[in-house]
Tab-separated table of C-alpha atoms and ligand atoms in Angstrom:
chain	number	residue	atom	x	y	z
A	1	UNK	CA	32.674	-2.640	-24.001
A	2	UNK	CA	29.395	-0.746	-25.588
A	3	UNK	CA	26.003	-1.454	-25.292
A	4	UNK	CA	24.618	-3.130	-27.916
A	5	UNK	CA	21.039	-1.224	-28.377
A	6	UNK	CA	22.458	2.670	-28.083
A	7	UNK	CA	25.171	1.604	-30.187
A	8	UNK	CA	24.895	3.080	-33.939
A	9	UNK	CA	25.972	0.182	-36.583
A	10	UNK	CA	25.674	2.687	-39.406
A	11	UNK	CA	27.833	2.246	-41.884
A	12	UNK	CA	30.144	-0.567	-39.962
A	13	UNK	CA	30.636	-3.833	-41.312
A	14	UNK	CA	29.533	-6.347	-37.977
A	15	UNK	CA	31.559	-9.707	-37.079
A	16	UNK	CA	28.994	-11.186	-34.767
A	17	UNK	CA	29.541	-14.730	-33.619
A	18	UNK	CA	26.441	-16.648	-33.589
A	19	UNK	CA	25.816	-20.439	-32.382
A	20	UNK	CA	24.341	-21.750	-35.334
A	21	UNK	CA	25.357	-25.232	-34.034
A	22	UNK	CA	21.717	-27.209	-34.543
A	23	UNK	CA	20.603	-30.512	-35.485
A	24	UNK	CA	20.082	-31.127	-38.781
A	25	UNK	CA	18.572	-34.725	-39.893
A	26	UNK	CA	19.729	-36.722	-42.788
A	27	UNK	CA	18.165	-34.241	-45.641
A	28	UNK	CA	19.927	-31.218	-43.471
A	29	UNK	CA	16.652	-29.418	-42.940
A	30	UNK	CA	17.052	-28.101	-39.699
A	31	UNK	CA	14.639	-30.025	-36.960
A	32	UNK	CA	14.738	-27.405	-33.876
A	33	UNK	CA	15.739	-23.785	-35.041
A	34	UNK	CA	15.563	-21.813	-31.988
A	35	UNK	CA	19.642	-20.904	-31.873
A	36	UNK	CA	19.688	-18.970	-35.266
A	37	UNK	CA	15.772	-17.673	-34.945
A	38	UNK	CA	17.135	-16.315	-31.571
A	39	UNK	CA	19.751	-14.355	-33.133
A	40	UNK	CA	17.171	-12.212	-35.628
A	41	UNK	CA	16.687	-9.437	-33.087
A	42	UNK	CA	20.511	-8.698	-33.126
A	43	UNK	CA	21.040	-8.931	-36.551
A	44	UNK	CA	17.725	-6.860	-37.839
A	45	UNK	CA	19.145	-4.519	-35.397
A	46	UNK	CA	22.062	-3.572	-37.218
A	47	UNK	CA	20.859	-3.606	-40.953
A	48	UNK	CA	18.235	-1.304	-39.536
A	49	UNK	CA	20.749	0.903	-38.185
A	50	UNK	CA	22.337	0.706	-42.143
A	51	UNK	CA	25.376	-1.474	-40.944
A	52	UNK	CA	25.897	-4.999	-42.857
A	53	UNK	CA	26.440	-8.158	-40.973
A	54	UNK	CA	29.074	-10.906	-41.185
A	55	UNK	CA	27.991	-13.803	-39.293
A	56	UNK	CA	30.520	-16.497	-38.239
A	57	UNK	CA	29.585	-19.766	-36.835
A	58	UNK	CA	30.715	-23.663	-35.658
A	59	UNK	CA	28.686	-26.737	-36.880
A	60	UNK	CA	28.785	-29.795	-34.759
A	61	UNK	CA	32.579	-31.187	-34.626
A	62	UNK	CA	34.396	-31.823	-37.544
A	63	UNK	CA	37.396	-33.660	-37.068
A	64	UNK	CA	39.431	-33.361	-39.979
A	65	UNK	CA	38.469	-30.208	-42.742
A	66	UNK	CA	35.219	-29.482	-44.599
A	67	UNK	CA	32.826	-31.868	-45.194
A	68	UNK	CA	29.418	-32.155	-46.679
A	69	UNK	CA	27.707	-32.815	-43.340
A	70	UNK	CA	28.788	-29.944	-41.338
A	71	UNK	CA	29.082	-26.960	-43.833
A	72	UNK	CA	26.964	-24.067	-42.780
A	73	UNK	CA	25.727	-23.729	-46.080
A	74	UNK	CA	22.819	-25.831	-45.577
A	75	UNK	CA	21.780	-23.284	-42.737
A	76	UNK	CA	22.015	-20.017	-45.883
A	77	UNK	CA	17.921	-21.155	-46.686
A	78	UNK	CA	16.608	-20.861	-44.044
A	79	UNK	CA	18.381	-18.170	-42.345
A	80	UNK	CA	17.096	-16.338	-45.298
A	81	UNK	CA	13.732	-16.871	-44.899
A	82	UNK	CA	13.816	-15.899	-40.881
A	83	UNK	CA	15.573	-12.400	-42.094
A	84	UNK	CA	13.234	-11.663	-45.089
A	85	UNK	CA	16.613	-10.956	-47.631
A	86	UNK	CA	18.941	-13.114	-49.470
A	87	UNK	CA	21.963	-14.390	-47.161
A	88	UNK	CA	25.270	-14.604	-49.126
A	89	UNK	CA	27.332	-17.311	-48.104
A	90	UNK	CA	31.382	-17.686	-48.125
A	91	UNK	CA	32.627	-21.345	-49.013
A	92	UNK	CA	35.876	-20.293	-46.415
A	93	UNK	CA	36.512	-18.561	-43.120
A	94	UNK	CA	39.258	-16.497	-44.018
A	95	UNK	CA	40.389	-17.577	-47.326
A	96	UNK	CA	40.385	-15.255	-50.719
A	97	UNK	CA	36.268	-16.082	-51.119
A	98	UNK	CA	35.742	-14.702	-47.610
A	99	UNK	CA	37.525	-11.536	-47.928
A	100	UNK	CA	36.363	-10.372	-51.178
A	101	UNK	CA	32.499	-10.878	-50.103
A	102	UNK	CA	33.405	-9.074	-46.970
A	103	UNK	CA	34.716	-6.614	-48.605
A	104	UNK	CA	32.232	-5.829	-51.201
A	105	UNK	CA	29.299	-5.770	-48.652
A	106	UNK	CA	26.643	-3.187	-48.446
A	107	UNK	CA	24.583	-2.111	-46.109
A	108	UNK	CA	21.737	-4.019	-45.271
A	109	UNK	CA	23.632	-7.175	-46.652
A	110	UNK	CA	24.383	-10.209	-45.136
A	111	UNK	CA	27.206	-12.936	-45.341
A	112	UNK	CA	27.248	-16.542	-43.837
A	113	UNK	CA	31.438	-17.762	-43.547
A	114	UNK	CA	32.075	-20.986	-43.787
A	115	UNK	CA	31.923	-23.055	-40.812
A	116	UNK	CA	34.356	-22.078	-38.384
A	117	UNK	CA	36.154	-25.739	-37.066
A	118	UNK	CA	36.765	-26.328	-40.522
A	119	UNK	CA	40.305	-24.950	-39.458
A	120	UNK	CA	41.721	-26.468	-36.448
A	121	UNK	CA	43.095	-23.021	-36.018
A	122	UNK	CA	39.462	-22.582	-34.320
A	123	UNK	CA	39.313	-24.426	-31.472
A	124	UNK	CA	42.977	-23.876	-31.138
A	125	UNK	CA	42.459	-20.098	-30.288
A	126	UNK	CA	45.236	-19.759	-33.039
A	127	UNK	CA	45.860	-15.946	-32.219
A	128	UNK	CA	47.074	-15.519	-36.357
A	129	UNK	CA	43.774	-17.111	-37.585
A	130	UNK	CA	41.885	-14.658	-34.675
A	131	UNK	CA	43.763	-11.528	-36.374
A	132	UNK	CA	42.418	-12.521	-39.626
A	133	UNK	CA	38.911	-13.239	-38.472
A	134	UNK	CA	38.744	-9.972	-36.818
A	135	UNK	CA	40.210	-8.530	-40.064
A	136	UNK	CA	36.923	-8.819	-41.929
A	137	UNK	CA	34.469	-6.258	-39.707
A	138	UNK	CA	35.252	-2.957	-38.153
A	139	UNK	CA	33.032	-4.226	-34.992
A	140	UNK	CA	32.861	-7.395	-33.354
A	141	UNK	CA	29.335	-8.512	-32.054
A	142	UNK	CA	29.448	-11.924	-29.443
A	143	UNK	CA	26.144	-13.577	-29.579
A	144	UNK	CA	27.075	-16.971	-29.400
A	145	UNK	CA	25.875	-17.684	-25.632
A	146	UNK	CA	25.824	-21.211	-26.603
A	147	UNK	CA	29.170	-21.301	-27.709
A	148	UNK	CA	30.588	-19.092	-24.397
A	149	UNK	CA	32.456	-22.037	-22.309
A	150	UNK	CA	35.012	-22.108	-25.036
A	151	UNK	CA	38.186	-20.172	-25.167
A	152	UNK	CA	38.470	-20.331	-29.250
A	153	UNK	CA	39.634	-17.978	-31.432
A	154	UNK	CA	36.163	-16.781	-33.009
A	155	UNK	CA	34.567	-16.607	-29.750
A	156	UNK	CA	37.384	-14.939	-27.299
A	157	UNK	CA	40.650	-14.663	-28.618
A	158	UNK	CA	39.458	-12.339	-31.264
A	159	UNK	CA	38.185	-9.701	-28.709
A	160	UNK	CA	41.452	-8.263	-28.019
A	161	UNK	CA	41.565	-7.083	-31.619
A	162	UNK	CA	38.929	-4.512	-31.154
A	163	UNK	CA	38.647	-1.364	-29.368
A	164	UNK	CA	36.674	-1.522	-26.468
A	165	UNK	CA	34.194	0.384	-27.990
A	166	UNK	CA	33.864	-1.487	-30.855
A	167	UNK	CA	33.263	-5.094	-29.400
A	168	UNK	CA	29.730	-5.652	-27.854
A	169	UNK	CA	27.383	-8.465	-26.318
A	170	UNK	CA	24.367	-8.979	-28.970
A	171	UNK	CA	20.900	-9.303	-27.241
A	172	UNK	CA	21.193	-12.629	-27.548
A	173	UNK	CA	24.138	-13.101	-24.803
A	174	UNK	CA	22.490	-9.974	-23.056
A	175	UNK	CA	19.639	-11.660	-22.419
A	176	UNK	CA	20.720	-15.252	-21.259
A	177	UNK	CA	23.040	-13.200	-18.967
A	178	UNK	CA	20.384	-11.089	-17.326
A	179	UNK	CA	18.424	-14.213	-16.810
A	180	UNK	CA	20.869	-16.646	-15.521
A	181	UNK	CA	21.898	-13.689	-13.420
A	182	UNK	CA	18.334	-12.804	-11.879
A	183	UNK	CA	18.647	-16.610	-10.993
A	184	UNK	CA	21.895	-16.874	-9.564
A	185	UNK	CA	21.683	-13.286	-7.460
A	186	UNK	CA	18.825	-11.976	-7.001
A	187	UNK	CA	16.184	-15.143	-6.772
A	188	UNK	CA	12.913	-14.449	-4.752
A	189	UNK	CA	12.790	-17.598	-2.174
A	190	UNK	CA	11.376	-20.557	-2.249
A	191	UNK	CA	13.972	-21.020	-5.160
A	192	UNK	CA	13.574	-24.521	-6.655
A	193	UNK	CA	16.224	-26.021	-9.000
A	194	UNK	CA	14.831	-29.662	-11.065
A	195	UNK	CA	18.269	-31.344	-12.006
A	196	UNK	CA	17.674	-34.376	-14.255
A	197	UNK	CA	19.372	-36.289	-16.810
A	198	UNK	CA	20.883	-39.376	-16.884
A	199	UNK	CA	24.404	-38.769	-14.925
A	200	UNK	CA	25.383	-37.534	-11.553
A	201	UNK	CA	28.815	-37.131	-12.544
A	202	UNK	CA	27.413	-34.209	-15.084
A	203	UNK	CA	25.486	-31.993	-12.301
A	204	UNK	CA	27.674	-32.403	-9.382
A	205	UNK	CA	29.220	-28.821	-9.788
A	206	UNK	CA	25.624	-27.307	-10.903
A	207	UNK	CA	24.533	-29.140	-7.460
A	208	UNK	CA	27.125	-28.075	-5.403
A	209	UNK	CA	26.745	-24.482	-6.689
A	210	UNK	CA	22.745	-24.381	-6.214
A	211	UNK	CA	23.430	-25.651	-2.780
A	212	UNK	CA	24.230	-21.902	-2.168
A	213	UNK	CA	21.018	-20.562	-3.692
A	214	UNK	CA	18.331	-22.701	-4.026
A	215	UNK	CA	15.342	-23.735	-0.929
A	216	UNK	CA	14.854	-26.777	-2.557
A	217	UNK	CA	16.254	-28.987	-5.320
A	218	UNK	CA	14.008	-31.460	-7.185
A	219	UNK	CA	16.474	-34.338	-8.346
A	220	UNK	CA	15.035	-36.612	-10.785
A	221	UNK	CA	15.939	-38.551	-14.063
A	222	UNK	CA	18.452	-41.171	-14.167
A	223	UNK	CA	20.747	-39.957	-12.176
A	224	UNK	CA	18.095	-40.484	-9.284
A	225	UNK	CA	18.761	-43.939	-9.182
A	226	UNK	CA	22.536	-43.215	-7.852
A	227	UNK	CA	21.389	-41.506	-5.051
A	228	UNK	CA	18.749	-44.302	-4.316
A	229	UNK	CA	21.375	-46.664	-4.407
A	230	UNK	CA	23.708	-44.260	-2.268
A	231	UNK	CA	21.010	-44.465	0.215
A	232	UNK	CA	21.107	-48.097	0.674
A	233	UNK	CA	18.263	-48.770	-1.669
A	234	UNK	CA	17.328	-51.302	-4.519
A	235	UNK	CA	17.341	-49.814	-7.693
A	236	UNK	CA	17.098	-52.911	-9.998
A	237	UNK	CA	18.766	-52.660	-13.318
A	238	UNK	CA	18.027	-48.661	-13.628
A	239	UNK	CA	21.401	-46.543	-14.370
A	240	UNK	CA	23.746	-46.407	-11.543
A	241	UNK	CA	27.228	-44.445	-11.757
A	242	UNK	CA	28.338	-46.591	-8.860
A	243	UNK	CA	31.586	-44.783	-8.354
A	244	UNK	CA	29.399	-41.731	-7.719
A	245	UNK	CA	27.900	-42.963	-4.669
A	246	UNK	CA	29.842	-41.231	-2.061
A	247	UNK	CA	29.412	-38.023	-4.305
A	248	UNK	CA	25.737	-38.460	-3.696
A	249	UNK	CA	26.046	-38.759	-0.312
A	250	UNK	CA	27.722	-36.207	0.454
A	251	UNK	CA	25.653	-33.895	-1.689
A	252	UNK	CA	22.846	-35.138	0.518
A	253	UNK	CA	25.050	-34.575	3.635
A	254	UNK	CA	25.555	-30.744	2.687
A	255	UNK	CA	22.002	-29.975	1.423
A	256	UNK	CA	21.601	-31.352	4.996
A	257	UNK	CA	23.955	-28.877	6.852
A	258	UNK	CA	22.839	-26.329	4.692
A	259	UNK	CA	19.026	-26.469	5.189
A	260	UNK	CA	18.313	-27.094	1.599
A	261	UNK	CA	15.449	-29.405	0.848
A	262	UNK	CA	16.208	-32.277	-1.532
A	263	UNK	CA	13.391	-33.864	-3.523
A	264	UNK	CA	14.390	-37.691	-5.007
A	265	UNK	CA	11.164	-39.603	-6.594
A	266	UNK	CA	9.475	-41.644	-4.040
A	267	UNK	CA	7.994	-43.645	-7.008
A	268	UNK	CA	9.074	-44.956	-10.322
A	269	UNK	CA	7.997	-46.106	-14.015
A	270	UNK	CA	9.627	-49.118	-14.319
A	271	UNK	CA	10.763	-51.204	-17.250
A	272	UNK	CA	11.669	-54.565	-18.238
A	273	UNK	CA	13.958	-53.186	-20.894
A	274	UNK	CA	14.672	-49.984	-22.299
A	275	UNK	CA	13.224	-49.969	-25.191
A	276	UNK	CA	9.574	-48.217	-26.316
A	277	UNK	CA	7.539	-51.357	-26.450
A	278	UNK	CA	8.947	-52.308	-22.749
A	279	UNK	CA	6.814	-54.200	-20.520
A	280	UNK	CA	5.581	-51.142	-18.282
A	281	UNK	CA	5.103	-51.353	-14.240
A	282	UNK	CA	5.201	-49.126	-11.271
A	283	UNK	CA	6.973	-49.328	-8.072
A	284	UNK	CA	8.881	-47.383	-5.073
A	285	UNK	CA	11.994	-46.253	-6.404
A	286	UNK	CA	13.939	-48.258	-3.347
A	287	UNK	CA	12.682	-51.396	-4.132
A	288	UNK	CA	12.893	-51.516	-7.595
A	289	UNK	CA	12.943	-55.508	-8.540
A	290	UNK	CA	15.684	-57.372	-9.960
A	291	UNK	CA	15.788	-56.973	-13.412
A	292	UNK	CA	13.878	-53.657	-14.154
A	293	UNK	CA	15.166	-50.258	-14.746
A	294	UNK	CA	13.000	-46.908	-13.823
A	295	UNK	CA	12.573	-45.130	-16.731
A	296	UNK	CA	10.397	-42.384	-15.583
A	297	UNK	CA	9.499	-40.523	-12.015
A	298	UNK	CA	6.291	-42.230	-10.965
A	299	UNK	CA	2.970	-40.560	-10.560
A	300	UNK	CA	3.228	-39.772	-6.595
A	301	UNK	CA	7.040	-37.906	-6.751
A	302	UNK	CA	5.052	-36.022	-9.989
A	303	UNK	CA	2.232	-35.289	-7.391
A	304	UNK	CA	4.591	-34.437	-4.897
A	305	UNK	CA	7.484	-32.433	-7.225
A	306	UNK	CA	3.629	-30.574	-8.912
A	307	UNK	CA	3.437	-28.887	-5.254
A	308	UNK	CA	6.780	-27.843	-4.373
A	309	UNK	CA	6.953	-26.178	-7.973
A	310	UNK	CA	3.668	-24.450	-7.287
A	311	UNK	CA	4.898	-23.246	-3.911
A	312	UNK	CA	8.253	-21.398	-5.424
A	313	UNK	CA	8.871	-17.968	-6.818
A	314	UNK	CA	11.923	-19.258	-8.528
A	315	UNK	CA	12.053	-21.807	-10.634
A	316	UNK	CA	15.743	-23.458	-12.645
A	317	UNK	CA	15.302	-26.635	-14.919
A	318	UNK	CA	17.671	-28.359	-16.033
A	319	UNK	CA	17.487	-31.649	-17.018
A	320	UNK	CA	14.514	-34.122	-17.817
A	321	UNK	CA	12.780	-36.426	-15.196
A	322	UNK	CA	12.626	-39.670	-17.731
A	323	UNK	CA	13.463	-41.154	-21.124
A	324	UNK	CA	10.700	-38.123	-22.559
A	325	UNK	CA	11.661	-39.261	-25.929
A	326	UNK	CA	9.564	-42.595	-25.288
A	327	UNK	CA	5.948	-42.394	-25.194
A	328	UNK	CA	6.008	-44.688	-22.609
A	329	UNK	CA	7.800	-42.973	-20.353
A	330	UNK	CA	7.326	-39.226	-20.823
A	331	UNK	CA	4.363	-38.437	-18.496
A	332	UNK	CA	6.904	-37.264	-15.382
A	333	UNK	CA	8.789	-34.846	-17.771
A	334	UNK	CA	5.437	-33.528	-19.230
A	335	UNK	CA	3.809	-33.273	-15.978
A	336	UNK	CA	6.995	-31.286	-14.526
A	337	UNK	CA	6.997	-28.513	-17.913
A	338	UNK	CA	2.813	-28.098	-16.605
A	339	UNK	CA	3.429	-27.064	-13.313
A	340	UNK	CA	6.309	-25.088	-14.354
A	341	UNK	CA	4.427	-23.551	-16.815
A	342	UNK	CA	1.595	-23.582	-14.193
A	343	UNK	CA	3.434	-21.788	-11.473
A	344	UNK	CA	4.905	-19.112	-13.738
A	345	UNK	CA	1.466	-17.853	-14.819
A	346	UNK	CA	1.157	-17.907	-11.098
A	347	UNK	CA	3.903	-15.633	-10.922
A	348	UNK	CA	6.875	-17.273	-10.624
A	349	UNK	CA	9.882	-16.535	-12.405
A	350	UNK	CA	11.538	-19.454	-14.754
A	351	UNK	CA	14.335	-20.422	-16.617
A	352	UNK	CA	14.767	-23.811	-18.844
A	353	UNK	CA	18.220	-24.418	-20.071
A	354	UNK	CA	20.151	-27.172	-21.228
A	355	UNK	CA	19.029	-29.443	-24.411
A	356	UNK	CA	16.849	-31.862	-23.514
A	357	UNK	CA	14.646	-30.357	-20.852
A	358	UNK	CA	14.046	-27.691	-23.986
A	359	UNK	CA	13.524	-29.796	-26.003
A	360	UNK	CA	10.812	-31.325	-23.548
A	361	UNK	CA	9.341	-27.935	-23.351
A	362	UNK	CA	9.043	-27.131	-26.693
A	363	UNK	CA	7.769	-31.104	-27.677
A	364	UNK	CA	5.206	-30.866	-24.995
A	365	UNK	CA	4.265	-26.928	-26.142
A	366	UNK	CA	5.160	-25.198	-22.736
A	367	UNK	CA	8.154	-22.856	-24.454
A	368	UNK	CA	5.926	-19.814	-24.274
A	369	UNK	CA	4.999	-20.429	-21.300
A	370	UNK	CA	7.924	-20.185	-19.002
A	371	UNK	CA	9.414	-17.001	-18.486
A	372	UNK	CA	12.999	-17.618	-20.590
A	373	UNK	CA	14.110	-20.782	-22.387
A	374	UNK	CA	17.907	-20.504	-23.011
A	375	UNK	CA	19.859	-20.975	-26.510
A	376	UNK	CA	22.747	-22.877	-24.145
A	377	UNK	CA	23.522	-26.492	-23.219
A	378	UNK	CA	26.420	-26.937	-21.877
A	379	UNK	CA	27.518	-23.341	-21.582
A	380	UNK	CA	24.211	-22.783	-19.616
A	381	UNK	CA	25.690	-25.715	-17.117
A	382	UNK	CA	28.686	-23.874	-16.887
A	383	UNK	CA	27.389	-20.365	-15.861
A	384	UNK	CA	25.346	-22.614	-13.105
A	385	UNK	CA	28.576	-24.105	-11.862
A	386	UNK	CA	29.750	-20.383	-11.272
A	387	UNK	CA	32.078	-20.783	-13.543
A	388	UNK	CA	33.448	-17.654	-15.810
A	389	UNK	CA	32.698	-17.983	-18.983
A	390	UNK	CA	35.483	-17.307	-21.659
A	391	UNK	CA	33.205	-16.049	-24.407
A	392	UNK	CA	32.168	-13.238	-21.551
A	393	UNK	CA	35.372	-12.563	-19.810
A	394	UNK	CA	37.084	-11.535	-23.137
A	395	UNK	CA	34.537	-9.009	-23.675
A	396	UNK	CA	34.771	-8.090	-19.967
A	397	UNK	CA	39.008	-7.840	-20.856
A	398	UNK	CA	39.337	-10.772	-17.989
A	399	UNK	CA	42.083	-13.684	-18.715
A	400	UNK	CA	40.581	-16.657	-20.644
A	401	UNK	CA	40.962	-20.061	-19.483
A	402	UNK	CA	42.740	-21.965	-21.298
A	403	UNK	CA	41.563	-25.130	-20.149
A	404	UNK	CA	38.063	-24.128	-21.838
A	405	UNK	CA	39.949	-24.919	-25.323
A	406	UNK	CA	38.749	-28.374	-24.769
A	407	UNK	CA	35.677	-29.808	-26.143
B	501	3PG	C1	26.849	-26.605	-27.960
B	501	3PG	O1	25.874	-26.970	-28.629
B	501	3PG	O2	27.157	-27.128	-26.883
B	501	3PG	C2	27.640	-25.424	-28.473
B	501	3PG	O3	27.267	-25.076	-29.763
B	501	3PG	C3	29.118	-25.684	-28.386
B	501	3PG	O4	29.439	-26.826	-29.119
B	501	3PG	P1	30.560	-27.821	-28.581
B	501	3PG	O5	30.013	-28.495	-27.350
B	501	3PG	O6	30.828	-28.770	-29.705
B	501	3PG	O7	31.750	-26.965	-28.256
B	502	MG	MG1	28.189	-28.874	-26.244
């Protein structure tokens, strides 16, 4: 494999897989553009280098063909304006359209293909419809970090139809892996992980993993409650995966064994019903009364969580600490992205990955001040779990799992 900033694009016509994959509300404009503004860097890279760029991408998860809802195209506009030149666009993938445009491409051009899961050849890892994809460029660029925990054809299979000098990592994927490396092996101690969200059944692994590597792990959101509960507490009507329970315990057993602090919220907003204008109280997060549901971490587990962030020199989020998208019941999530924010000006090193805790970041205008907020949701999970990647193994020449073809 070649590195992607000594290598000299001039002249070669680029596949890179991006992750385009963002939300787009009912007018498709694009609400949070961070994947594809990410990507700039890579691709100004190789029109400056007088190489042309053909950029392939998925859009959400079409189920049956193209439709209206998930066609790139409505990404061409604004992708334009980020790059400062006109971005053609191909109505197919590998049809007549695409091969013509990608044929008559000039430096310093570049063209948009159709989404990608338009064919179920895709997330198939059909190798025929990977030949013909890899057909269109003389190099093959992966960018598409967000996109790496899937063994598909655009974003692994293809890789075997390149010379190993001519497939690459983008600084896109170069970046997230540096980061979620200097995180996984070479942390400065006390290392802190916050795991939120609303399920234990989702961060198990990333637990179980962090168990290895973290001092301490802050544990709060939803999935709180099922440890609470695990514990022998009262936890109301608040979210309980009750067939998680022994899970939870025994996560607490091996932090135990393994000296690793867990942090649960001693306190709790609570609510009479999930809903913005709830009926708002406080109260210990093991006596939670019959009927309400904690919706945030309360104000003493922020106080609390505040200091052991400000004490680390490491510091993972993933996850948020309430329902953030509710007025009501975002002050725990907000006051968790200060003090990370807080401790990284102190010097701290940190990483926010996974959707929602970005999104908290960048509602609550912290994003520039943590030290790396990552393009990947579920991917990012996956990396944490220790698991290898398919999107980074192919470029490594390692099998692919084909389990990953699953979405
Ligand atoms: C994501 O947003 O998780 C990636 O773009 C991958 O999409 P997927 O979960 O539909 O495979
Ligand atoms: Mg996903």
């Amino acid at each position: 494999m070649s590195n992607f900033s000594s290598y000299n694009f001039s002249g070669k016509k680029t596949l890179v897989r991006v992750d385009f994959n963002v939300p787009l509300d009912d007018q498709y404009n694009i609400t949070d553009d961070s994947r594809i503004a990410a990507t700039v860097p890579t691709i100004k890279k190789i029109l400056t280098d007088g190489g042309s760029v053909i950029l392939m991408s998925h859009l959400g998860r079409p189920k049956d063909g193209p439709t209206e809802e998930f066609s790139l195209k409505h990404i061409v506009k604004h992708l334009s304006k980020l790059l400062g030149i006109e971005v053609q666009f191909s109505n197919d993938s590998i049809g007549e359209e695409a091969l013509q445009k990608a044929k008559t491409l000039k430096p310093g051009e570049v063209l948009l293909l159709e989404n990608l899961r338009f064919y179920k050849e895709e997330e198939k890892g059909n190798e025929a419809f990977a030949e013909k994809l890899s057909k269109l460029g003389d190099v093959y660029v992966n960018d598409a970090f967000g996109t790496a925990h899937r063994a598909h054809a655009s974003t692994s299979v293809i890789a075997k139809h390149f010379s190993p000098d001519n497939k690459l990592f983008g600084l896109v994927m170069e970046g997230e892996i540096i980061n979620a490396d200097k995180i996984l092996h070479s942390s400065e101690k006390p290392f802190t992980a916050i795991i939120g969200g609303a399920k234990v059944s989702d961060k198990i692994l990333i637990i179980e993993n962090l168990l290895e590597k973290a001092t301490d792990i802050i544990i709060g959101g939803g999935m709180a409650y099922t440890f609470y509960k695990a514990m022998g507490g009262k936890i109301g009507a608040s979210l309980c995966e009750d067939d998680r329970q022994d899970t939870a315990r025994e996560l607490l057993d091996k932090a135990e064994n393994k000296g690793v602090c867990i942090h649960l919220p001693s306190d709790s907003i609570i609510a009479d019903k999930f809903a913005e204008d709830a009926t708002i109280s406080s109260s210990l997060s093991n006596i939670i009364p019959e009927g309400w549901m904690g919706l945030d971490i309360g104000s003493m587990a922020c106080t609390m969580f505040t200091k052991v962030i400000h004490a680390s020199k490491t510091i993972l989020w993933n996850g948020p600490m309430g329902v953030f998208e509710m007025e009501k019941f975002q002050h725990g999530t907000k006051g968790i992205a200060k003090a990370v924010a807080e401790a990284t000006e102190e010097g701290a090193f940190s990483l926010v990955g996974g959707g929602d805790s970005v999104a908290a970041v960048n509602k609550f205008g912290f994003a520039d001040k943590v030290s790396y907020v990552s393009t990947g949701g579920g991917a990012l999970l996956e990396y944490f779990e220790g698991k290898e990647l398919p999107g980074i193994a192919a470029l490594r020449n390692k099998t692919v799992n084909s389990e990953n073809m699953k979405l």
